Coordinates of C-alpha atoms in Angstrom, one line a residue:
X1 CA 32.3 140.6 -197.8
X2 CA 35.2 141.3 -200.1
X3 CA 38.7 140.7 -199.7
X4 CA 40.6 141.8 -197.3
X5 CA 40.5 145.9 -196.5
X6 CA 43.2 148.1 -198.8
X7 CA 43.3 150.3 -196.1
X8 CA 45.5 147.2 -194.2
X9 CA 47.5 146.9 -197.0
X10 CA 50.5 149.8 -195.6
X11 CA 50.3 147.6 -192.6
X12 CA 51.3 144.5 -194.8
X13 CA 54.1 146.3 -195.9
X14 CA 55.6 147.2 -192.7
X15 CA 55.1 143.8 -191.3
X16 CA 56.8 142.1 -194.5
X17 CA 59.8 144.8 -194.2
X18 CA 60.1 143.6 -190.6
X19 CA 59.5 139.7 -191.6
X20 CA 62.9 140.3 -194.0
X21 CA 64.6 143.4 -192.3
X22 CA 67.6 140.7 -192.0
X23 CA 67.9 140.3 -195.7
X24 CA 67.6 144.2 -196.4
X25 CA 71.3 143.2 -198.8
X26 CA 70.3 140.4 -200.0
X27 CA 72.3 141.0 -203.8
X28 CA 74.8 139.5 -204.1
X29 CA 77.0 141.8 -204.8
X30 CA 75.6 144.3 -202.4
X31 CA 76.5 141.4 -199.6
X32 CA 79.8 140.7 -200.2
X33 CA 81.0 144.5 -200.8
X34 CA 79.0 145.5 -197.3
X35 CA 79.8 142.6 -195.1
X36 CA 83.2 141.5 -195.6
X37 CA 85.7 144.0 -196.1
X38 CA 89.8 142.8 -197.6
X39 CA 91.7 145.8 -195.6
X40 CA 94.6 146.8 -198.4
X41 CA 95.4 150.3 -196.9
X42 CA 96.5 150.6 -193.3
X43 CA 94.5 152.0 -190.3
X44 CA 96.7 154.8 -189.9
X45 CA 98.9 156.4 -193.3
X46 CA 102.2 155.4 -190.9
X47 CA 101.5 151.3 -191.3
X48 CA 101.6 151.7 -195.5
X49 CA 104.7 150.6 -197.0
X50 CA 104.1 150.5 -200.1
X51 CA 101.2 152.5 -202.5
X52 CA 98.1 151.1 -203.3
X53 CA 98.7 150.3 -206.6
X54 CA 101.8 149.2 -206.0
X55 CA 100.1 146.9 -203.8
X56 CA 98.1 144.9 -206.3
X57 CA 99.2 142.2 -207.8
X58 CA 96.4 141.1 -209.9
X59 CA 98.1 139.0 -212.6
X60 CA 100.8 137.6 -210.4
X61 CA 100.2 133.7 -210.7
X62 CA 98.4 131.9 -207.5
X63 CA 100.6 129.0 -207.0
X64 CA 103.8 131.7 -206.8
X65 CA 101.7 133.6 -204.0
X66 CA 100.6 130.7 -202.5
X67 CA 104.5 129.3 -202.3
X68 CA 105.8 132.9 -200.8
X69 CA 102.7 132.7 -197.9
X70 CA 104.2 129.5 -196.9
X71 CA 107.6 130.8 -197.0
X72 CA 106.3 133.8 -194.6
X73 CA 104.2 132.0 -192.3
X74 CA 107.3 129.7 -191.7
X75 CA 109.7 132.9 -191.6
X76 CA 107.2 133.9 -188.9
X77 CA 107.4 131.0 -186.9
X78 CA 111.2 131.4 -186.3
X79 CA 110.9 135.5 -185.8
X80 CA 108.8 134.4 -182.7
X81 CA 110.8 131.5 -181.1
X82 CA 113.7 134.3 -181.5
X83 CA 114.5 135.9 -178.3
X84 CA 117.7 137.3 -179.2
X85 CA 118.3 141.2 -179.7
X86 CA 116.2 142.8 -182.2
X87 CA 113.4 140.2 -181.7
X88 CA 110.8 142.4 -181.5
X89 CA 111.8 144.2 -185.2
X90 CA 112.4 140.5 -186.4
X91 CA 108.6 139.3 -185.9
X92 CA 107.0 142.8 -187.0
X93 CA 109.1 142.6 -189.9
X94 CA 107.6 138.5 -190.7
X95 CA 104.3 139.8 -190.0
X96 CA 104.2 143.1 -192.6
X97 CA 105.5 140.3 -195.1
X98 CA 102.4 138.1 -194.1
X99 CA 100.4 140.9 -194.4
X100 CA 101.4 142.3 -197.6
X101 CA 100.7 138.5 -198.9
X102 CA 97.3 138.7 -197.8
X103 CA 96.7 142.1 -199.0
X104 CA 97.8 142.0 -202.5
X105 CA 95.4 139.9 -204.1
X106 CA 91.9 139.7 -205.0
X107 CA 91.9 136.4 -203.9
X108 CA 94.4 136.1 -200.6
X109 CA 96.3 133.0 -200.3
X110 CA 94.3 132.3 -197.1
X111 CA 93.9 128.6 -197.3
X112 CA 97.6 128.4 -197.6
X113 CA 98.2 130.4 -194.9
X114 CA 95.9 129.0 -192.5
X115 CA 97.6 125.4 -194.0
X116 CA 101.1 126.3 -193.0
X117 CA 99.7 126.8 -189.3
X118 CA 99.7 130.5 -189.2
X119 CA 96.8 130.8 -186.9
X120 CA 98.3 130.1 -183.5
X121 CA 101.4 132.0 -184.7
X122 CA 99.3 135.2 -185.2
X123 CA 97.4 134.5 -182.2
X124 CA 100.8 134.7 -180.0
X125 CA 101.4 137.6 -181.8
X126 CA 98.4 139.3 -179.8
X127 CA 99.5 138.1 -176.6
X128 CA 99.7 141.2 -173.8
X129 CA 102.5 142.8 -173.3
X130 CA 103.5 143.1 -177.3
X131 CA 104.4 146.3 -178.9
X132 CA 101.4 148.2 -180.9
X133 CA 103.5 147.9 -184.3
X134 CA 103.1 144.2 -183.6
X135 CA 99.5 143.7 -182.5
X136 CA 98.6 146.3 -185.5
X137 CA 100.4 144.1 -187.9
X138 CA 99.0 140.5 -186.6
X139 CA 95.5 141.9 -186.6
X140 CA 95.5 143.8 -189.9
X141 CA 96.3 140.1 -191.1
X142 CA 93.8 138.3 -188.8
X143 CA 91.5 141.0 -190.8
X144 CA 92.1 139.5 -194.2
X145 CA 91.9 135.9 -193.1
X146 CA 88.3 136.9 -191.7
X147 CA 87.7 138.1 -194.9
X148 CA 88.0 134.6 -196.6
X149 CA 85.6 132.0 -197.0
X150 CA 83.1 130.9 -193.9
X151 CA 85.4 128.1 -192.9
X152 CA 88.6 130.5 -193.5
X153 CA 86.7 133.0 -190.7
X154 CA 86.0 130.2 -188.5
X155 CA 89.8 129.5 -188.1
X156 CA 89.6 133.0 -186.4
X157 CA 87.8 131.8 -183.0
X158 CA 91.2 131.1 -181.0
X159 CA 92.0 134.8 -182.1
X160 CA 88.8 136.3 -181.0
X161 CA 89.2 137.1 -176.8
X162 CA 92.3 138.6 -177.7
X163 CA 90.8 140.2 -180.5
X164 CA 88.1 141.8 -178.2
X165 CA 90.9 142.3 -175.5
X166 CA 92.6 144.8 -177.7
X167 CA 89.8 147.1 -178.2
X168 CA 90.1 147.9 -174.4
X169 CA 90.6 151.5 -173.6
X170 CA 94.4 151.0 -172.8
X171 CA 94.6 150.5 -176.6
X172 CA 95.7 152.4 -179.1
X173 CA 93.4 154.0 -181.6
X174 CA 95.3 152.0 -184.6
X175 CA 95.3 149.1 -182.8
X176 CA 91.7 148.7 -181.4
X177 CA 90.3 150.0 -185.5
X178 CA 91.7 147.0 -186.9
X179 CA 90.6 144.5 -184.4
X180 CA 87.4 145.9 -184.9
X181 CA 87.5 145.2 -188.9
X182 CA 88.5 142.0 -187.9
X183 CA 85.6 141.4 -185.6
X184 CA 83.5 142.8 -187.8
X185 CA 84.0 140.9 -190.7
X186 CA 83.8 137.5 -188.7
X187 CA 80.6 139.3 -187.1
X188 CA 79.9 139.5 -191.1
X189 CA 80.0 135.7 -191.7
X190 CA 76.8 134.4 -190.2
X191 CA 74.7 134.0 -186.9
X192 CA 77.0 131.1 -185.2
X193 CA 80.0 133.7 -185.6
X194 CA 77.8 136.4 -184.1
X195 CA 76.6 134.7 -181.2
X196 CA 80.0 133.7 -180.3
X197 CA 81.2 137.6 -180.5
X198 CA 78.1 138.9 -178.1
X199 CA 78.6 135.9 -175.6
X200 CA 82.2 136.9 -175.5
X201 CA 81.3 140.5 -174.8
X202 CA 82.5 142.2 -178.2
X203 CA 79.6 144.6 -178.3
X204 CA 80.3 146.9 -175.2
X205 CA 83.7 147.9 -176.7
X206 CA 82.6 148.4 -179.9
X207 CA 79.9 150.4 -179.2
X208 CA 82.3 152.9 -176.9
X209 CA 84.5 153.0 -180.2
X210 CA 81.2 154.7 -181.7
X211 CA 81.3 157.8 -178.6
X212 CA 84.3 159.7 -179.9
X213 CA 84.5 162.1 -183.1
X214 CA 87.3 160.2 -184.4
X215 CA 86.3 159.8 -187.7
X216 CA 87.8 156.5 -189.3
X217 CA 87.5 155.0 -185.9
X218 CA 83.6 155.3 -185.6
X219 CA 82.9 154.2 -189.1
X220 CA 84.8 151.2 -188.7
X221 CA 82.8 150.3 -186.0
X222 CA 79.5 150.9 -186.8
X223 CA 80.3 149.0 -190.1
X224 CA 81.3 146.2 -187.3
X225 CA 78.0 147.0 -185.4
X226 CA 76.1 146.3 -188.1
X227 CA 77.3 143.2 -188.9
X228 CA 77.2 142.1 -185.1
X229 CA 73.3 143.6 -184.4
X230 CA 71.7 141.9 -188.1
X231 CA 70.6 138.7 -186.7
X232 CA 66.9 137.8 -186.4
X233 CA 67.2 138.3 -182.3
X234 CA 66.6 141.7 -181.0
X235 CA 68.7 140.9 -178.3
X236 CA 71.9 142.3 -179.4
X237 CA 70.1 145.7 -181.0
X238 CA 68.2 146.5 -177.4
X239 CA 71.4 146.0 -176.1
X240 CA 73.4 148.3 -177.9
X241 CA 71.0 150.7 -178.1
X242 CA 71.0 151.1 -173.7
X243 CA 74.7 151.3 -173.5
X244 CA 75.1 154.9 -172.3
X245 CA 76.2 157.4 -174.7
X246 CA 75.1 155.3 -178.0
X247 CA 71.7 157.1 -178.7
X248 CA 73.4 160.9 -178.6
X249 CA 76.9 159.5 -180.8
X250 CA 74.3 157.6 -183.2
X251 CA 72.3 161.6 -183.5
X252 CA 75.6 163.2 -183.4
X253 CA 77.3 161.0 -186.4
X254 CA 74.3 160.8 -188.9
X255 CA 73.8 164.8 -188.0
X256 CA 77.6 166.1 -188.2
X257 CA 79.5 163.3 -190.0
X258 CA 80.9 163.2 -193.3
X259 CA 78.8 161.2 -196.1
X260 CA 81.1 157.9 -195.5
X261 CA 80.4 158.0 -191.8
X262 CA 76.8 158.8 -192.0
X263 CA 76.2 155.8 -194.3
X264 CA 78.0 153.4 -192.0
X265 CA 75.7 155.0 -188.8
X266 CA 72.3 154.9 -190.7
X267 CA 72.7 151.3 -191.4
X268 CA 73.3 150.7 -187.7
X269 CA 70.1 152.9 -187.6
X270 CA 68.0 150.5 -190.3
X271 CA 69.0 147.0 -188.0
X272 CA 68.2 149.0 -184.7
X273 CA 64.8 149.8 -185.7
X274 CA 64.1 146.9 -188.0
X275 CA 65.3 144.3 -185.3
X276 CA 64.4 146.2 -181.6
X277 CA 61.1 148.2 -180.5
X278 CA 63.0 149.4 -177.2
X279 CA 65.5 150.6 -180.0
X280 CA 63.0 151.5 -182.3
X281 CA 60.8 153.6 -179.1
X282 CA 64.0 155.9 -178.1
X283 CA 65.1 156.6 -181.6
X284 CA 61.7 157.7 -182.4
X285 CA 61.6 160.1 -179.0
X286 CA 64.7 161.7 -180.4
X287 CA 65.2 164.2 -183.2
X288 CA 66.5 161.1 -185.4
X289 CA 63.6 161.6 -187.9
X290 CA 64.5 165.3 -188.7
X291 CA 68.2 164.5 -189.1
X292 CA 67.1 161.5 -191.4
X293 CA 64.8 163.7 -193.6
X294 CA 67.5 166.3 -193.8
X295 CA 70.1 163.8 -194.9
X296 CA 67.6 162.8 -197.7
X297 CA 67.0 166.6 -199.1
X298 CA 70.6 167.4 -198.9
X299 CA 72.5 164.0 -200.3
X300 CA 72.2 162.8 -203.8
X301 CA 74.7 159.9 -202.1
X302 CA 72.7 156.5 -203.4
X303 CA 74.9 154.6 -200.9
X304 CA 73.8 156.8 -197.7
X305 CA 70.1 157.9 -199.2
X306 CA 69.4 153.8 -198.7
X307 CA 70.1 153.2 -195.5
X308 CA 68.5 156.3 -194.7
X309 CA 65.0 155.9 -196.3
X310 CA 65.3 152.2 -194.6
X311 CA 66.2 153.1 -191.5
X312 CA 63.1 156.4 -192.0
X313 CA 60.6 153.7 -193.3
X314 CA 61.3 151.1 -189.8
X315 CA 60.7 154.4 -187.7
X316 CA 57.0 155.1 -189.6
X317 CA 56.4 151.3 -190.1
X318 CA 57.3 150.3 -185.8
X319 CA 56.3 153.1 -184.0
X320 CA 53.2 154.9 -183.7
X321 CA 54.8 157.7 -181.9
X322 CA 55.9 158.8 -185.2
X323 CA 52.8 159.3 -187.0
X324 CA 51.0 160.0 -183.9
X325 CA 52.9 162.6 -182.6
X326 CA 55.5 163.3 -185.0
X327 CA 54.6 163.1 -188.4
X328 CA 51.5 165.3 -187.9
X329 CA 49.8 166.2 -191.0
X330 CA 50.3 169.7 -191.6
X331 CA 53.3 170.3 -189.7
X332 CA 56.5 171.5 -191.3
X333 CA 58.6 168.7 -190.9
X334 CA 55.7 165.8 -192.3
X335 CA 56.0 168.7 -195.3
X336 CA 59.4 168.1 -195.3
X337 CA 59.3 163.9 -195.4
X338 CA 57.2 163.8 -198.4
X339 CA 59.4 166.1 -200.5
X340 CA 62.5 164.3 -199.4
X341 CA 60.3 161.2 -200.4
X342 CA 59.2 162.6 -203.5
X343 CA 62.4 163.2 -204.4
X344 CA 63.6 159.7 -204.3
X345 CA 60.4 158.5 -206.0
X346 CA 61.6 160.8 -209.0
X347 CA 65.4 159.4 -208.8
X348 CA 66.5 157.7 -211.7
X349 CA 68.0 154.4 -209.3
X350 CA 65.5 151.8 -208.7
X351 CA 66.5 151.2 -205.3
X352 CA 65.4 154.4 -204.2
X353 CA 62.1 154.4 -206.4
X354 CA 61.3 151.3 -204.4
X355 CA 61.9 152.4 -201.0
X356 CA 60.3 156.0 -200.9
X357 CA 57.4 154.2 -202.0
X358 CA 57.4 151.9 -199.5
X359 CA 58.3 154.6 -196.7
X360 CA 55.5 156.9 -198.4
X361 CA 52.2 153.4 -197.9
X362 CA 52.9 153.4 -194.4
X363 CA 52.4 157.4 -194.1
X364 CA 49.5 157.1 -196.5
X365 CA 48.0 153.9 -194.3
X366 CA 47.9 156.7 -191.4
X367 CA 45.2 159.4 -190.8
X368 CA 43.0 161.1 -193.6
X369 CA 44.9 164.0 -193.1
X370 CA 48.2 162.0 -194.3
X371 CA 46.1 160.9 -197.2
X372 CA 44.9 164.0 -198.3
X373 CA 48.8 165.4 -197.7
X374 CA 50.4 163.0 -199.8
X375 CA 47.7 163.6 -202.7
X376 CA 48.2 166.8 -203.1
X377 CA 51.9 166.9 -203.1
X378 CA 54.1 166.2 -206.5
X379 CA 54.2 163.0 -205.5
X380 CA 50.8 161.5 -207.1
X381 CA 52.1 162.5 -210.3
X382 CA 55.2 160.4 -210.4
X383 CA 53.2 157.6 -208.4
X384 CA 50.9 157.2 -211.4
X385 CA 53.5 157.0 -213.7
X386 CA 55.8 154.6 -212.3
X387 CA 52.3 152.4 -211.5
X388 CA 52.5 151.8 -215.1
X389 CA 56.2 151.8 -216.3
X390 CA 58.6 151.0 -213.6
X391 CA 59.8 147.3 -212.8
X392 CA 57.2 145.1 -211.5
X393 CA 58.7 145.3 -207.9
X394 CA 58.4 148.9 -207.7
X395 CA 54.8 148.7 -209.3
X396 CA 53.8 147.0 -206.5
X397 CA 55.1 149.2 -203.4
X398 CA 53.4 152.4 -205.6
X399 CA 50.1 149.8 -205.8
X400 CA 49.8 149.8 -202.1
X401 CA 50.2 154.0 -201.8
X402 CA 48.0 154.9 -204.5
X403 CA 44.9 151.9 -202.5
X404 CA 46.0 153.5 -199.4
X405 CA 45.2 156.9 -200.5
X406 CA 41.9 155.8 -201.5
X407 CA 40.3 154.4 -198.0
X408 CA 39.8 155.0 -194.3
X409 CA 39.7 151.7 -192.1
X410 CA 36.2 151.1 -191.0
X411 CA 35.6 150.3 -187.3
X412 CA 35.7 146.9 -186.9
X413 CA 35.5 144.4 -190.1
X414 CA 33.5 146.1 -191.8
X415 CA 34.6 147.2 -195.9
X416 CA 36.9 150.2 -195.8
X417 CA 35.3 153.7 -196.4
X418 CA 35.8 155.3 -199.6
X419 CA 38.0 158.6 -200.3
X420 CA 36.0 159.3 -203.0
X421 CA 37.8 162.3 -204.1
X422 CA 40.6 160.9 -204.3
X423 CA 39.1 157.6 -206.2
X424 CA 37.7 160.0 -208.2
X425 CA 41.1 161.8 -209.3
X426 CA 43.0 159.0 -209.5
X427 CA 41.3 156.9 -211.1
X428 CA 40.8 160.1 -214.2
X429 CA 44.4 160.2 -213.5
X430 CA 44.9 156.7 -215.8
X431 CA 45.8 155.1 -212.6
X432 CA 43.0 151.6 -213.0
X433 CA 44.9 149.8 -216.1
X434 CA 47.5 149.8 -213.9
X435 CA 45.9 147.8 -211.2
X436 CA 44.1 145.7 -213.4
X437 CA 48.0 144.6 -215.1
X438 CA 48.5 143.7 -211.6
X439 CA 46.1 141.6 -211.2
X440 CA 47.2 139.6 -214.2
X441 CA 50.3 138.9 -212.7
X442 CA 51.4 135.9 -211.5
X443 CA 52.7 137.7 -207.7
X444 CA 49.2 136.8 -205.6
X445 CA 50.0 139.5 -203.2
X446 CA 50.3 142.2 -206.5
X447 CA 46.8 140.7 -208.0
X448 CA 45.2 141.0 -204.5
X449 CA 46.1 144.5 -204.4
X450 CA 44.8 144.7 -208.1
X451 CA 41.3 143.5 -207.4
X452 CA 41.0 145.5 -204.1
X453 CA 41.7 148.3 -206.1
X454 CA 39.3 147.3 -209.0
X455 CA 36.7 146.5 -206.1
X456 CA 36.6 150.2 -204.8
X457 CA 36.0 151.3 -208.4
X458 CA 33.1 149.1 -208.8
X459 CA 31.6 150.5 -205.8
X460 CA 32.9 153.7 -205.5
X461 CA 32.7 156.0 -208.7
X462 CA 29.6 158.2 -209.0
X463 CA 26.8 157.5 -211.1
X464 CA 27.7 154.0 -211.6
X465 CA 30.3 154.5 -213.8
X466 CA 32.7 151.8 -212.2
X467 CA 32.0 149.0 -213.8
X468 CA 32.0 150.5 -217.3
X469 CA 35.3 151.9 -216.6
X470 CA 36.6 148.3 -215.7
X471 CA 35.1 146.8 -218.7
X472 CA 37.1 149.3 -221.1
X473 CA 40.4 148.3 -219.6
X474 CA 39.3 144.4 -220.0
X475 CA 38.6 144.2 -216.3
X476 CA 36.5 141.5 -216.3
X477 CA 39.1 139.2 -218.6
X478 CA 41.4 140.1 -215.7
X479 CA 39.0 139.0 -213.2
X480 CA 37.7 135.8 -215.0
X481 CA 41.4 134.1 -215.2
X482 CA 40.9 133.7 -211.5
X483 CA 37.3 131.5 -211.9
X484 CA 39.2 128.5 -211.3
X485 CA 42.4 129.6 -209.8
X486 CA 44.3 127.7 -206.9
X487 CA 43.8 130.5 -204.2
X488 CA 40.6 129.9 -202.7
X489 CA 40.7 134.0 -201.3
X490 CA 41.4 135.7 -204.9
X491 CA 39.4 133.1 -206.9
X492 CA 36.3 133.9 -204.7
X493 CA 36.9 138.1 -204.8
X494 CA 37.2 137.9 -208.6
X495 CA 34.2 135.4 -208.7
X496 CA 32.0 137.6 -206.5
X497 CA 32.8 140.9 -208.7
X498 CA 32.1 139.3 -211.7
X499 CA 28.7 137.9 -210.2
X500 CA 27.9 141.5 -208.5
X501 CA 29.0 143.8 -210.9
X502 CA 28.5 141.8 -214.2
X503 CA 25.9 139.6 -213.6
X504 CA 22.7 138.6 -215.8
X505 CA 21.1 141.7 -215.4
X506 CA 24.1 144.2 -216.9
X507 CA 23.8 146.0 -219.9
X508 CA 20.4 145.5 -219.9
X509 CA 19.5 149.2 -219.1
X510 CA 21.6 150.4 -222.3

């Protein structure tokens, strides 16, 4: 028996997607832009005092802005212990002054802020009782602190019940925003932070923040959301995802919303079904799939069209409702998926090259219906291509559509059964030098996918024809690197094609 069926190999996909659905932003770049968020420009256009630009001191040196943070965190001090009149005006006034020090910079003087003991000061700034202006100004600087390094967020724990506290529903819109940028970027700084926010109860009032059409309001917290729901427990997903009203705002948002909202909800959407299959289960129930695939043909958005085919690939890869019920081949809206996918295949980003292609093997992995679907839509033609040009990466994710295409499990463990119409075509298509590149690479999971590939030629093309075909793309060079190689699976499949196919006895005929 040869290697392991390519008709399993969608289902490889979907559970390495799940395996790593925590690490879905793993650049660098991608990471820090998405998880931590330095809030320059007030909640609401009243709590700006000055422009953005005018706010950015760039080239200002770090030792001055370091000294004048000292300065204000001690002015601060004193504005509290004041009880005389015009207190209250006194301590909002020492906390804009903080604020605008920790917004002007790319790199806020937080370490000397935190130094010159301005955490319990900001903390008593949030006490009950204090005016909005106040708790707006002490948390927009809580948010920036947050926004720091990890230990820099850590200082933020005193702050945090208070924090939560204020996104009550006797709080103002302003007020309970920024608290929840502040939550969500110490939600943002790793799993310790994250369990401390759920066992303190931050995700009930963040997820009513979600129910309203309030536009800035919801966005900031599902950005928060998504930082509090990413760990590797589904606990916190599930949760969120029974809290009454979620499921309908979640539709309503990604449906109705502007582009900026609908990115922040779909990557609520991509940790829901990545991380929960009670989350996963309703979303699939609801009309979430057609709102996704009608986001993707409308938006030529790269920062909403990921989360959205991420959050569309979880639904095909985690529920079989989907494709069972849903994504029935024929129907107008499993029409509609693969030219939304195809569209992405044929984007010029390489993010969304990679993920249609991974959404479209876990369709393909489905019924022969799919198969035959997907083969004669516009994608093949792309496919092919990009099997040959594209980053290695994306090669690989179009490998495992293009094997898919070409077999139906067998029942039980037996070899899978040849399309061979579709072998056929693809293989006259130029699509086998391809494979066999793959299966010089030095990826094992890309050169198994090579030589299941190469072994469904061998056997499958009419009149014999296989193994010539192989030969004239220096097949069997490809296969004979791996006649002593360290992997005992691929070093016996390449071993036992050679033997089979190549044996003694071939060439003898001609």
């Amino acid at each position: 028996m040869l290697g392991a069926s390519v008709a399993l190999v969608g289902n490889a996909a979907v559970q390495r997607r799940r395996e790593h659905a925590v690490m879905v932003r793993k650049e660098r770049r991608e990471a820090l832009m998405r998880t931590k968020r330095l809030c320059r420009v007030g909640i609401s256009s009243e709590d700006d005092d000055a422009p953005v630009e005018d706010a950015m001191a760039m080239d200002e040196e770090q030792s001055v802005l370091e000294d004048q943070t000292v300065k204000s965190v001690e002015e601060l001090k004193h504005a509290i212990a004041y009880h005389e009149k015009g207190a209250i005006q006194k301590r909002v006034n020492a906390l804009r002054e903080l604020r605008r020090l920790l917004s002007k910079s790319e790199y806020p003087p937080v370490e000397a802020a935190l130094k010159a003991g301005a955490m319990p000061t900001l903390v008593q700034c949030l006490s009950f009782g204090s005016p909005d202006e106040q708790l707006l100004e002490a948390a927009w600087c809580l948010t920036n602190i947050a926004a720091g390094k990890p230990e820099e967020t850590k200082a933020l724990l005193p702050a945090l019940p208070l924090l939560i506290a204020h996104m009550g529903e006797n709080s103002s819109l302003p007020v309970a925003e920024q608290c929840a940028w502040a939550l969500g970027n110490v939600a943002g700084e790793g799993e310790e932070l994250r369990d401390i926010l759920l066992s303190q109860g931050g995700l009930l009032p963040l997820a009513r923040m979600m129910l309203p059409n309030k536009g800035s309001t919801v966005r900031t917290a599902a950005w928060a959301l998504s930082n509090l729901i990413k760990g590797p427990q589904a606990r916190a997903a599930t949760e969120l995802i029974r809290i009454d009203g979620v499921l309908d705002a979640i539709l309503r948002h990604l449906k109705k919303g502007d582009e900026e909202l609908a990115t922040e909800v779909a990557w609520v959407v991509v940790y829901l079904t990545a991380l929960s299959n009670v989350a996963t289960s309703m979303l699939a129930k609801s009309d979430l799939l057609q709102i996704l695939v009608d986001r993707l043909a409308s938006s030529n958005s790269l920062q909403l069209l990921i989360p959205v085919l991420r959050g569309l690939g979880n639904l095909v890869a985690g529920d079989s409702y989907v494709t069972d019920n849903v994504l029935v081949a024929g129907n107008e809206i499993t029409v509609s998926v693969i030219q939304a996918l195809t569209k992405c295949l044929g984007s010029e980003h390489r993010v969304l090259k990679k993920e249609s292609a991974w959404v479209l093997s876990n369709i393909a992995a489905g019924s022969v219906e799919h198969k035959k679907l997907i083969h004669s839509s516009g994608a093949v033609s792309i496919l092919i291509r990009l099997l040959t040009t594209a980053p290695f990466d994306i090669r690989k994710e179009v490998a495992y559509v293009l094997g898919n295409l070409c077999v139906s499990p067998s029942e039980g463990s037996g070899r899978p059964i040849l399309i061979v119409e579709h072998l056929v075509s693809l293989v006259g298509r130029g699509c086998l030098s391809g494979f066999i590149n793959l299966v010089r690479s030095a990826d094992i999971e890309a050169a198994r996918l090579g030589l299941q590939f190469m072994e469904l030629v061998l056997r499958g093309m009419p009149n014999g024809e296989g193994p010539k075909l192989v030969e004239a793309e220096d097949g069997i060079e490809a296969m004979e690197r791996f006649q002593f190689h360290e992997n005992e699976e691929l070093r016996n499949m390449a071993n036992e094609l050679v033997d089979a196919y190549y044996g003694e006895d071939y060439g003898v005929d001609s």
